[in-house]
Amino acid sequence: MRTKVIAGLILRRFYGFIPTIYNKQITMAISSSILTADDTTIAQAATLLRQGQIVAFPTETVYGLGADATNDTAIARIYEAKGRPQFNPLIIHVDDAASLDRYVAVNDTARTLIKAFWPGPLTLVLPRAAASPIGLLASAGLETLAVRCPAHPIARALIHTLGKPIAAPSANASGTISPTRAEHVALSLGDKVPMILDGGSCDVGLESTVLDLTTATPTILRHGAITKEMLQELLGTIQESLDHPTHPKSPGMLLSHYAPRLPLRLNATEAGDQEVLLTFGDDAGCTGGAMRFHLSPKGDLIESAANLFAMLREADQLRFSGIAVMPIPMHGLGAAINDRLSRAAH
Ligand code: TXA
Ligand code: MG
């Protein structure tokens, strides 16, 4: 199995040469934000990330659309750029395993896998560490976090220069194929990303394997270059998920998994005395509420997305009778916010 992966890498490297000149022409026509990755441009990309901007960068699997993983406003910009109608949990990219336990609770199985496969295309889902600085929006409110250490030197240099983990989904618009070249990112996200770091074509060309280590038996949530056989060789029994969070067998299970304890209602124009109110925009016309949390006083959807999970948690206290949420428009990030809230309302 390992040989197959390596053969795949070599083939990709070989074919990667052929379309280079052709691609250069497309690049110039599409976007001026594609920059060849070197020390200078990596430092520029890290500066943008530090400022809360998003940057596309190469990994050995596919190109990622990265943000500072500790900044929920920056993470909201990822969802906005991708145009995802839902908040899917993102992978947290680290440049080594040294400080991993700041972010997640690392167990023995994780340590074994990290030793064997990191850096590389294996993502591990682990419980969030108690004081994890990773934004709640990065994991779409889940108590678990997906972490991976990419093998690509440019990805690792970027994480290292930033000095923080990078949250990144694949750098494509929602519903389109994952990009394996900088030009693909430009075609898909073009004007939505201030910078695309060009590191040539991705060796693996397939997203990382996602392995859930929070279940009694390690569970493959997504297949990738680290195969079931490779994992079995090391761990023994492995199971495959029929209920992946983003491809659930029964949506009902996902709904209950995500629900706050208190009843939640949408499009509230007034709140009861025992209810907690989540406001959006000007809340002067909305009466009542035992307490108010302001998703965004100025009616900004990025700010609302950044605040959503933290405020839902704070609102979900048993001294209240329920959570009422003011109307949130359906355009842009509003679709994902309303999707998350209507699941919570179930
Ligand atoms: O190769 C890759 O994994 C690429 C590069 C950029 O690293 N990233 C990527 O990210 O494919 P994305 O967002 O397209 O896919 C992340 C997958 C999704 O299937 C998501 O549901 C799963 O990881 N995931 C993330 N966090 C999770 C969590 N806490 N629990 C379960 N699944 C999670
Ligand atoms: Mg993807």
Short mmCIF file of C-alpha atoms and ligand atoms in Angstrom, two decimals:
data_model
loop_
_atom_site.label_atom_id
_atom_site.label_comp_id
_atom_site.label_asym_id
_atom_site.label_seq_id
_atom_site.Cartn_x
_atom_site.Cartn_y
_atom_site.Cartn_z
CA MET A 1 0.00 0.00 0.00
CA ARG A 2 2.78 2.38 0.90
CA THR A 3 4.40 1.58 -2.48
CA LYS A 4 1.18 2.55 -4.22
CA VAL A 5 1.16 5.92 -2.53
CA ILE A 6 4.80 6.55 -3.39
CA ALA A 7 4.22 5.47 -7.01
CA GLY A 8 1.31 7.93 -7.11
CA LEU A 9 3.55 10.73 -5.88
CA ILE A 10 6.19 10.03 -8.51
CA LEU A 11 3.60 9.93 -11.33
CA ARG A 12 2.15 13.25 -10.22
CA ARG A 13 5.57 14.85 -10.16
CA PHE A 14 6.23 13.59 -13.70
CA TYR A 15 2.94 14.73 -15.23
CA GLY A 16 3.14 17.99 -13.35
CA PHE A 17 5.89 19.20 -15.74
CA ILE A 18 3.85 19.06 -18.93
CA PRO A 19 1.20 21.75 -18.42
CA THR A 20 3.48 24.28 -16.71
CA ILE A 21 3.85 26.79 -19.57
CA TYR A 22 0.18 26.59 -20.50
CA ASN A 23 -0.77 27.25 -16.88
CA LYS A 24 1.43 30.34 -16.64
CA GLN A 25 -0.67 31.96 -19.38
CA ILE A 26 -3.96 31.14 -17.68
CA THR A 27 -2.58 32.47 -14.41
CA MET A 28 -1.88 35.90 -15.82
CA ALA A 29 -5.34 36.09 -17.35
CA ILE A 30 -7.18 35.19 -14.15
CA SER A 31 -5.52 36.76 -11.18
CA SER A 32 -2.60 38.85 -10.14
CA SER A 33 -2.76 37.50 -6.59
CA ILE A 34 -0.87 34.26 -7.40
CA LEU A 35 2.64 34.60 -5.99
CA THR A 36 5.43 32.04 -6.24
CA ALA A 37 6.13 30.86 -2.71
CA ASP A 38 9.51 31.93 -1.31
CA ASP A 39 10.72 33.37 2.00
CA THR A 40 9.43 36.85 1.13
CA THR A 41 5.96 35.85 -0.07
CA ILE A 42 5.54 33.35 2.79
CA ALA A 43 6.32 36.20 5.23
CA GLN A 44 3.75 38.39 3.41
CA ALA A 45 1.17 35.61 3.62
CA ALA A 46 1.85 35.20 7.36
CA THR A 47 1.34 38.96 7.81
CA LEU A 48 -2.05 38.76 6.05
CA LEU A 49 -3.02 35.82 8.29
CA ARG A 50 -1.94 37.75 11.38
CA GLN A 51 -4.23 40.59 10.22
CA GLY A 52 -7.19 38.19 10.07
CA GLN A 53 -7.14 37.75 6.28
CA ILE A 54 -7.34 34.45 4.39
CA VAL A 55 -4.60 33.01 2.18
CA ALA A 56 -4.54 30.00 -0.15
CA PHE A 57 -1.48 27.76 0.17
CA PRO A 58 -0.26 24.41 -1.13
CA THR A 59 -0.21 21.20 0.90
CA GLU A 60 0.87 17.77 -0.34
CA THR A 61 -2.81 16.77 -0.72
CA VAL A 62 -4.69 19.77 -2.14
CA TYR A 63 -4.50 23.56 -1.81
CA GLY A 64 -5.94 24.87 1.45
CA LEU A 65 -7.75 28.14 2.18
CA GLY A 66 -6.16 29.18 5.45
CA ALA A 67 -6.93 31.48 8.36
CA ASP A 68 -5.42 31.97 11.82
CA ALA A 69 -7.11 29.08 13.66
CA THR A 70 -7.42 31.13 16.86
CA ASN A 71 -9.35 33.97 15.18
CA ASP A 72 -13.06 33.28 14.58
CA THR A 73 -13.52 36.44 12.48
CA ALA A 74 -10.80 35.22 10.12
CA ILE A 75 -12.41 31.76 10.04
CA ALA A 76 -15.77 33.33 9.16
CA ARG A 77 -14.03 34.81 6.09
CA ILE A 78 -13.16 31.25 4.95
CA TYR A 79 -16.81 30.19 5.01
CA GLU A 80 -17.81 33.42 3.28
CA ALA A 81 -15.24 32.98 0.51
CA LYS A 82 -16.20 29.34 -0.07
CA GLY A 83 -19.89 30.20 -0.14
CA ARG A 84 -20.71 27.12 1.93
CA PRO A 85 -24.36 27.05 2.96
CA GLN A 86 -23.25 25.21 6.14
CA PHE A 87 -20.53 25.45 8.76
CA ASN A 88 -18.56 22.24 8.23
CA PRO A 89 -15.78 21.68 10.77
CA LEU A 90 -12.32 22.56 9.41
CA ILE A 91 -8.93 20.87 9.75
CA ILE A 92 -6.40 22.57 12.05
CA HIS A 93 -2.94 22.46 10.45
CA VAL A 94 0.14 22.38 12.69
CA ASP A 95 3.83 22.38 11.73
CA ASP A 96 4.78 19.64 14.20
CA ALA A 97 3.29 17.61 17.02
CA ALA A 98 5.33 19.32 19.76
CA SER A 99 2.65 21.62 21.16
CA LEU A 100 -0.34 19.60 19.96
CA ASP A 101 -1.68 18.99 23.47
CA ARG A 102 -2.38 22.71 23.82
CA TYR A 103 -5.11 22.21 21.22
CA VAL A 104 -6.35 18.62 21.61
CA ALA A 105 -6.21 15.78 24.14
CA VAL A 106 -3.57 13.50 22.61
CA ASN A 107 -3.92 9.79 23.47
CA ASP A 108 -1.56 6.81 22.91
CA THR A 109 -3.23 5.80 19.65
CA ALA A 110 -2.73 9.32 18.32
CA ARG A 111 0.92 9.25 19.37
CA THR A 112 1.47 5.96 17.52
CA LEU A 113 -0.14 7.31 14.35
CA ILE A 114 1.72 10.61 14.54
CA LYS A 115 5.02 8.77 14.81
CA ALA A 116 4.19 6.66 11.77
CA PHE A 117 2.44 9.10 9.44
CA TRP A 118 3.21 12.74 10.34
CA PRO A 119 4.01 14.90 8.59
CA GLY A 120 1.62 13.55 5.99
CA PRO A 121 -1.94 13.14 4.71
CA LEU A 122 -3.53 11.83 7.92
CA THR A 123 -6.02 13.97 9.86
CA LEU A 124 -6.85 12.93 13.42
CA VAL A 125 -10.09 13.86 15.19
CA LEU A 126 -9.46 14.24 18.92
CA PRO A 127 -11.23 15.85 21.88
CA ARG A 128 -10.67 19.60 22.13
CA ALA A 129 -8.25 20.43 24.97
CA ALA A 130 -9.81 22.20 27.95
CA ALA A 131 -8.22 25.61 27.31
CA SER A 132 -7.75 25.17 23.56
CA PRO A 133 -7.21 28.57 21.90
CA ILE A 134 -8.68 27.26 18.62
CA GLY A 135 -11.81 29.18 17.60
CA LEU A 136 -15.17 27.48 18.11
CA LEU A 137 -16.20 28.36 14.56
CA ALA A 138 -13.24 26.30 13.26
CA SER A 139 -14.86 23.13 14.57
CA ALA A 140 -18.42 24.37 13.87
CA GLY A 141 -19.14 24.25 17.58
CA LEU A 142 -18.06 20.60 18.03
CA GLU A 143 -16.21 19.44 21.15
CA THR A 144 -13.69 17.68 18.90
CA LEU A 145 -10.99 19.06 16.60
CA ALA A 146 -9.48 17.63 13.43
CA VAL A 147 -5.70 18.14 13.36
CA ARG A 148 -3.08 17.40 10.74
CA CYS A 149 0.58 18.16 10.10
CA PRO A 150 1.03 18.60 6.35
CA ALA A 151 4.21 17.29 4.70
CA HIS A 152 4.48 20.20 2.26
CA PRO A 153 7.45 22.47 3.12
CA ILE A 154 5.57 25.64 2.09
CA ALA A 155 2.58 24.80 4.28
CA ARG A 156 4.84 24.11 7.23
CA ALA A 157 6.92 27.24 6.66
CA LEU A 158 3.73 29.32 6.60
CA ILE A 159 2.44 27.80 9.88
CA HIS A 160 5.89 28.21 11.43
CA THR A 161 6.19 31.86 10.35
CA LEU A 162 2.70 32.65 11.64
CA GLY A 163 3.56 30.88 14.90
CA LYS A 164 0.00 29.57 15.23
CA PRO A 165 -2.04 26.73 13.73
CA ILE A 166 -3.87 27.40 10.46
CA ALA A 167 -7.50 26.33 9.97
CA ALA A 168 -8.05 25.37 6.35
CA PRO A 169 -10.56 23.56 4.18
CA SER A 170 -9.74 22.81 0.56
CA ALA A 171 -9.43 26.08 -1.39
CA ASN A 172 -12.40 25.65 -3.71
CA ALA A 173 -15.88 27.14 -3.86
CA SER A 174 -18.50 24.99 -2.17
CA GLY A 175 -19.61 22.07 -4.31
CA THR A 176 -16.64 22.16 -6.67
CA ILE A 177 -13.59 19.89 -6.98
CA SER A 178 -10.60 20.37 -4.66
CA PRO A 179 -7.75 22.37 -6.26
CA THR A 180 -4.37 20.77 -6.86
CA ARG A 181 -2.75 23.80 -8.55
CA ALA A 182 -2.68 27.50 -7.74
CA GLU A 183 -4.53 28.19 -11.01
CA HIS A 184 -7.43 26.00 -9.86
CA VAL A 185 -7.75 28.16 -6.74
CA ALA A 186 -7.76 31.32 -8.85
CA LEU A 187 -10.45 29.88 -11.14
CA SER A 188 -12.64 28.86 -8.23
CA LEU A 189 -12.10 31.66 -5.70
CA GLY A 190 -10.22 34.29 -7.75
CA ASP A 191 -11.16 37.69 -6.36
CA LYS A 192 -12.23 36.29 -2.94
CA VAL A 193 -8.69 35.50 -1.78
CA PRO A 194 -6.14 38.30 -1.32
CA MET A 195 -3.20 35.96 -1.91
CA ILE A 196 -2.58 32.54 -3.43
CA LEU A 197 0.85 31.09 -2.63
CA ASP A 198 1.95 29.05 -5.63
CA GLY A 199 3.87 25.87 -4.79
CA GLY A 200 3.23 24.02 -8.05
CA SER A 201 1.02 20.97 -8.28
CA CYS A 202 0.14 18.90 -5.21
CA ASP A 203 1.87 15.51 -5.00
CA VAL A 204 -0.97 13.46 -3.52
CA GLY A 205 -3.83 15.28 -5.24
CA LEU A 206 -6.44 13.74 -2.93
CA GLU A 207 -7.63 15.07 0.43
CA SER A 208 -6.16 13.61 3.63
CA THR A 209 -7.57 10.54 5.35
CA VAL A 210 -9.75 11.64 8.29
CA LEU A 211 -9.60 9.26 11.26
CA ASP A 212 -11.82 9.75 14.31
CA LEU A 213 -10.03 8.74 17.52
CA THR A 214 -12.85 9.78 19.84
CA THR A 215 -14.75 6.53 19.22
CA ALA A 216 -13.95 3.22 21.01
CA THR A 217 -12.63 1.81 17.72
CA PRO A 218 -10.78 4.28 15.46
CA THR A 219 -13.17 5.27 12.68
CA ILE A 220 -12.34 6.37 9.15
CA LEU A 221 -14.54 9.38 8.34
CA ARG A 222 -12.96 10.07 4.96
CA HIS A 223 -10.70 7.84 2.86
CA GLY A 224 -7.41 9.24 1.58
CA ALA A 225 -3.79 8.40 0.85
CA ILE A 226 -3.26 6.75 4.25
CA THR A 227 -5.34 3.65 3.63
CA LYS A 228 -7.42 1.48 5.91
CA GLU A 229 -4.84 -1.32 5.45
CA MET A 230 -1.97 0.95 6.52
CA LEU A 231 -3.91 1.97 9.62
CA GLN A 232 -4.93 -1.62 10.41
CA GLU A 233 -1.34 -2.78 10.20
CA LEU A 234 -0.55 -0.44 13.06
CA LEU A 235 -3.73 -0.41 15.14
CA GLY A 236 -5.58 -3.65 14.42
CA THR A 237 -9.33 -3.08 14.08
CA ILE A 238 -10.51 0.00 12.22
CA GLN A 239 -14.09 0.84 11.36
CA GLU A 240 -15.56 3.00 8.63
CA SER A 241 -18.18 5.60 9.35
CA LEU A 242 -21.63 5.55 7.84
CA ASP A 243 -22.46 8.71 9.68
CA HIS A 244 -19.89 11.28 8.75
CA PRO A 245 -20.86 14.73 10.07
CA THR A 246 -20.89 16.18 6.57
CA HIS A 247 -22.40 13.12 4.86
CA PRO A 248 -24.74 11.80 7.53
CA LYS A 249 -26.68 8.61 6.90
CA SER A 250 -29.53 10.07 8.91
CA PRO A 251 -29.62 13.87 9.17
CA GLY A 252 -31.58 13.48 12.43
CA MET A 253 -28.50 12.20 14.22
CA LEU A 254 -26.54 15.22 13.13
CA LEU A 255 -29.32 17.50 14.33
CA SER A 256 -29.40 16.05 17.83
CA HIS A 257 -25.60 16.05 17.97
CA TYR A 258 -25.51 19.77 17.34
CA ALA A 259 -28.48 20.87 19.47
CA PRO A 260 -28.22 23.16 22.52
CA ARG A 261 -30.14 22.00 25.60
CA LEU A 262 -32.59 24.92 25.61
CA PRO A 263 -35.39 25.22 23.06
CA LEU A 264 -34.45 27.70 20.37
CA ARG A 265 -36.71 29.70 18.06
CA LEU A 266 -35.88 31.77 14.98
CA ASN A 267 -37.11 35.08 13.56
CA ALA A 268 -38.12 36.39 16.97
CA THR A 269 -39.62 39.90 16.97
CA GLU A 270 -40.07 39.86 20.76
CA ALA A 271 -38.67 37.72 23.59
CA GLY A 272 -40.26 36.31 26.76
CA ASP A 273 -39.12 37.39 30.23
CA GLN A 274 -37.30 34.09 30.80
CA GLU A 275 -35.84 33.85 27.33
CA VAL A 276 -32.35 34.86 26.32
CA LEU A 277 -32.27 36.92 23.11
CA LEU A 278 -29.62 36.72 20.39
CA THR A 279 -29.81 40.02 18.55
CA PHE A 280 -28.77 40.93 15.01
CA GLY A 281 -28.48 44.57 13.95
CA ASP A 282 -30.62 47.21 15.64
CA ASP A 283 -32.53 45.49 18.46
CA ALA A 284 -34.49 48.55 19.63
CA GLY A 285 -37.73 47.28 18.08
CA CYS A 286 -37.44 43.84 19.69
CA THR A 287 -38.86 43.80 23.22
CA GLY A 288 -38.30 41.52 26.21
CA GLY A 289 -35.63 38.97 27.05
CA ALA A 290 -33.97 38.17 30.40
CA MET A 291 -30.61 38.82 28.78
CA ARG A 292 -29.26 39.79 25.35
CA PHE A 293 -26.25 38.61 23.40
CA HIS A 294 -25.42 40.74 20.38
CA LEU A 295 -24.29 38.65 17.38
CA SER A 296 -23.53 41.89 15.57
CA PRO A 297 -24.95 45.27 16.60
CA LYS A 298 -24.13 46.67 13.13
CA GLY A 299 -25.75 43.73 11.33
CA ASP A 300 -22.51 42.29 9.96
CA LEU A 301 -22.70 38.62 8.93
CA ILE A 302 -18.96 37.90 9.36
CA GLU A 303 -19.08 39.26 12.90
CA SER A 304 -22.24 37.23 13.59
CA ALA A 305 -20.66 34.01 12.33
CA ALA A 306 -17.57 34.67 14.45
CA ASN A 307 -19.74 35.13 17.57
CA LEU A 308 -22.33 32.45 16.85
CA PHE A 309 -20.97 29.36 18.63
CA ALA A 310 -19.52 31.14 21.65
CA MET A 311 -22.79 33.05 22.18
CA LEU A 312 -24.95 29.96 21.66
CA ARG A 313 -22.96 28.27 24.42
CA GLU A 314 -23.25 31.22 26.73
CA ALA A 315 -26.98 31.50 26.04
CA ASP A 316 -27.54 27.78 26.65
CA GLN A 317 -27.88 28.11 30.41
CA LEU A 318 -30.63 26.37 32.30
CA ARG A 319 -31.65 29.48 34.21
CA PHE A 320 -33.30 30.63 30.97
CA SER A 321 -36.43 29.06 29.48
CA GLY A 322 -35.26 29.25 25.89
CA ILE A 323 -33.22 31.05 23.23
CA ALA A 324 -34.91 33.50 20.87
CA VAL A 325 -33.00 34.72 17.80
CA MET A 326 -33.82 37.85 15.83
CA PRO A 327 -34.20 37.44 12.04
CA ILE A 328 -30.90 37.03 10.17
CA PRO A 329 -30.87 37.67 6.41
CA MET A 330 -30.32 34.66 4.14
CA HIS A 331 -27.69 36.17 1.83
CA GLY A 332 -23.92 35.41 2.02
CA LEU A 333 -22.90 33.86 5.35
CA GLY A 334 -26.51 34.28 6.51
CA ALA A 335 -27.37 30.97 4.82
CA ALA A 336 -24.87 29.04 6.97
CA ILE A 337 -25.85 30.92 10.14
CA ASN A 338 -29.55 30.19 9.56
CA ASP A 339 -28.74 26.57 8.70
CA ARG A 340 -26.92 26.14 12.01
CA LEU A 341 -29.68 27.87 13.94
CA SER A 342 -32.48 25.88 12.35
CA ARG A 343 -30.65 22.65 13.29
CA ALA A 344 -30.43 23.97 16.83
CA ALA A 345 -34.15 24.81 16.72
CA HIS A 346 -35.02 21.19 15.96
O1 TXA B 1 -6.09 17.19 2.64
C1 TXA B 1 -6.86 17.83 3.30
O2 TXA B 1 -7.41 17.36 4.32
C2 TXA B 1 -7.16 19.28 2.88
C3 TXA B 1 -5.89 20.09 3.04
C4 TXA B 1 -6.10 21.56 2.76
O3 TXA B 1 -5.36 19.89 4.34
N1 TXA B 1 -8.24 19.83 3.63
C5 TXA B 1 -9.53 19.45 3.46
O4 TXA B 1 -10.43 20.14 4.28
O5 TXA B 1 -9.89 18.59 2.70
P1 TXA B 1 -12.00 20.07 4.10
O6 TXA B 1 -12.58 21.14 4.98
O7 TXA B 1 -12.37 20.14 2.66
O8 TXA B 1 -12.38 18.67 4.73
C6 TXA B 1 -12.26 18.47 6.12
C7 TXA B 1 -12.92 17.18 6.48
C8 TXA B 1 -14.41 17.28 6.32
O9 TXA B 1 -14.89 16.06 5.79
C9 TXA B 1 -14.87 17.49 7.76
O10 TXA B 1 -16.17 17.05 7.99
C10 TXA B 1 -13.86 16.70 8.55
O11 TXA B 1 -12.65 16.90 7.87
N2 TXA B 1 -13.73 17.21 9.93
C11 TXA B 1 -13.15 18.35 10.34
N3 TXA B 1 -13.27 18.51 11.67
C12 TXA B 1 -13.95 17.44 12.12
C13 TXA B 1 -14.40 17.02 13.41
N4 TXA B 1 -14.16 17.74 14.50
N5 TXA B 1 -15.09 15.87 13.48
C14 TXA B 1 -15.32 15.13 12.37
N6 TXA B 1 -14.93 15.46 11.13
C15 TXA B 1 -14.26 16.60 11.00
MG MG B 2 -13.19 20.09 0.73
#
